[in-house]
C-alpha positions as a Markdown table, in Angstrom:
| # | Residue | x | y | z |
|---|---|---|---|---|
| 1 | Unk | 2.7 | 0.6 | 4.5 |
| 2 | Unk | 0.0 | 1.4 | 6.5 |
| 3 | Unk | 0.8 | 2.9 | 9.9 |
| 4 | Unk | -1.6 | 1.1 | 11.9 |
| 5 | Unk | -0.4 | -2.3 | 10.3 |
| 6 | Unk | 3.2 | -2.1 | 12.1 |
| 7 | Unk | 0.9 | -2.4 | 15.3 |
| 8 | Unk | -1.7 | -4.3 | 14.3 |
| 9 | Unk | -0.1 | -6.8 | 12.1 |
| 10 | Unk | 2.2 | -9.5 | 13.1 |
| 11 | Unk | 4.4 | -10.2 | 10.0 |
| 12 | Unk | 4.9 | -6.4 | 9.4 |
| 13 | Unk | 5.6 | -5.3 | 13.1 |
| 14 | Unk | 8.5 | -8.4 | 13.5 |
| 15 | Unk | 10.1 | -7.0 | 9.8 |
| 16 | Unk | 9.3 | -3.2 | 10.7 |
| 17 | Unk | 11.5 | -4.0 | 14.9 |
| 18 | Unk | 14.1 | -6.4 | 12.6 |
| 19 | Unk | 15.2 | -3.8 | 10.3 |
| 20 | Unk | 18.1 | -5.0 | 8.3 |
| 21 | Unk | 19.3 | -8.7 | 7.1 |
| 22 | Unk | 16.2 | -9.9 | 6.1 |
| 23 | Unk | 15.7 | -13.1 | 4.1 |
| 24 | Unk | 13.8 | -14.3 | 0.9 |
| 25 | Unk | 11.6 | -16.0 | 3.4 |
| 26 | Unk | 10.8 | -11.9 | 5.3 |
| 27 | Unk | 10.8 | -10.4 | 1.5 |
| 28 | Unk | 8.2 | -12.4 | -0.1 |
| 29 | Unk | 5.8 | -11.9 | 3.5 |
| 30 | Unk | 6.2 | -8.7 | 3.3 |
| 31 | Unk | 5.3 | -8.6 | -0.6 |
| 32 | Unk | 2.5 | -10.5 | 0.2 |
| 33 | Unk | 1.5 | -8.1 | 3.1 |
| 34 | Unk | 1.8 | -5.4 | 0.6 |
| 35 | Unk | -0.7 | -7.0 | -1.7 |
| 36 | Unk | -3.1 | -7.3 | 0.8 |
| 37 | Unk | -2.6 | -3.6 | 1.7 |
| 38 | Unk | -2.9 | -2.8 | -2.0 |
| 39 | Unk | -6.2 | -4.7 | -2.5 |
| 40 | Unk | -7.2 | -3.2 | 0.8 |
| 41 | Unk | -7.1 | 0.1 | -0.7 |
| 42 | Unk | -8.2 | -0.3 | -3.5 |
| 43 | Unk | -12.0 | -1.7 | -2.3 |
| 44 | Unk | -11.9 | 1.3 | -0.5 |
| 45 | Unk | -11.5 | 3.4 | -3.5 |
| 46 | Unk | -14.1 | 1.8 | -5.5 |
| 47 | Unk | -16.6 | 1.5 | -3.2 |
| 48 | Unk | -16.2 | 5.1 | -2.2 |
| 49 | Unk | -16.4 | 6.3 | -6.1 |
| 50 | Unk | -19.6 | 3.8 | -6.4 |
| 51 | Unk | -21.5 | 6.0 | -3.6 |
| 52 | Unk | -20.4 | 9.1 | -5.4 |
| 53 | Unk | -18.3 | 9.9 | -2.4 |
| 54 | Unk | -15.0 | 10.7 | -4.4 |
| 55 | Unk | -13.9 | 11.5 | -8.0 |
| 56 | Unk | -10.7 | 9.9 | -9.1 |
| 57 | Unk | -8.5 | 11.9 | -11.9 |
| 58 | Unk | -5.5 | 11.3 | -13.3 |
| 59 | Unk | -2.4 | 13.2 | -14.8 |
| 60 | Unk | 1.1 | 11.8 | -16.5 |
| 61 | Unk | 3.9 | 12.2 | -15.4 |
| 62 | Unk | 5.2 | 13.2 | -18.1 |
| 63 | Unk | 2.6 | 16.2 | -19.1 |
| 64 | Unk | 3.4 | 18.4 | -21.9 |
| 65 | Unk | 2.6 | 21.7 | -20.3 |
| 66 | Unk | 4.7 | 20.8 | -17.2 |
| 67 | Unk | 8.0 | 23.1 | -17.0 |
């Protein structure tokens, strides 16, 4: 999660302070946080590589020349 979310954000600060027992009701909002951090991200990303401003790459984990 995004640091700036556990000050910023509401739902994520009272889950990051409560830090055990949480219930199906504190799961799913913080799934649905994560989703919205996710898509966040990820129109970052894409408007960034549509202005040329970064190049994105990719490797597998699994590579065959890795030792």
């Amino acid at each position: 999660m995004e640091e700036s979310w556990f000050e910023s954000d509401g739902v994520v600060s009272r889950l990051a302070t409560k830090g055990k027992d949480f219930s199906e009701q504190d799961k799913s909002a913080l799934r649905k946080k994560q989703l919205e951090f996710l898509a966040w991200c990820s129109q970052r990303i894409v408007t960034r590589h549509s202005r040329g401003q970064i190049e994105l790459s990719t490797t597998p984990f699994y590579h065959p020349i890795f030792p």
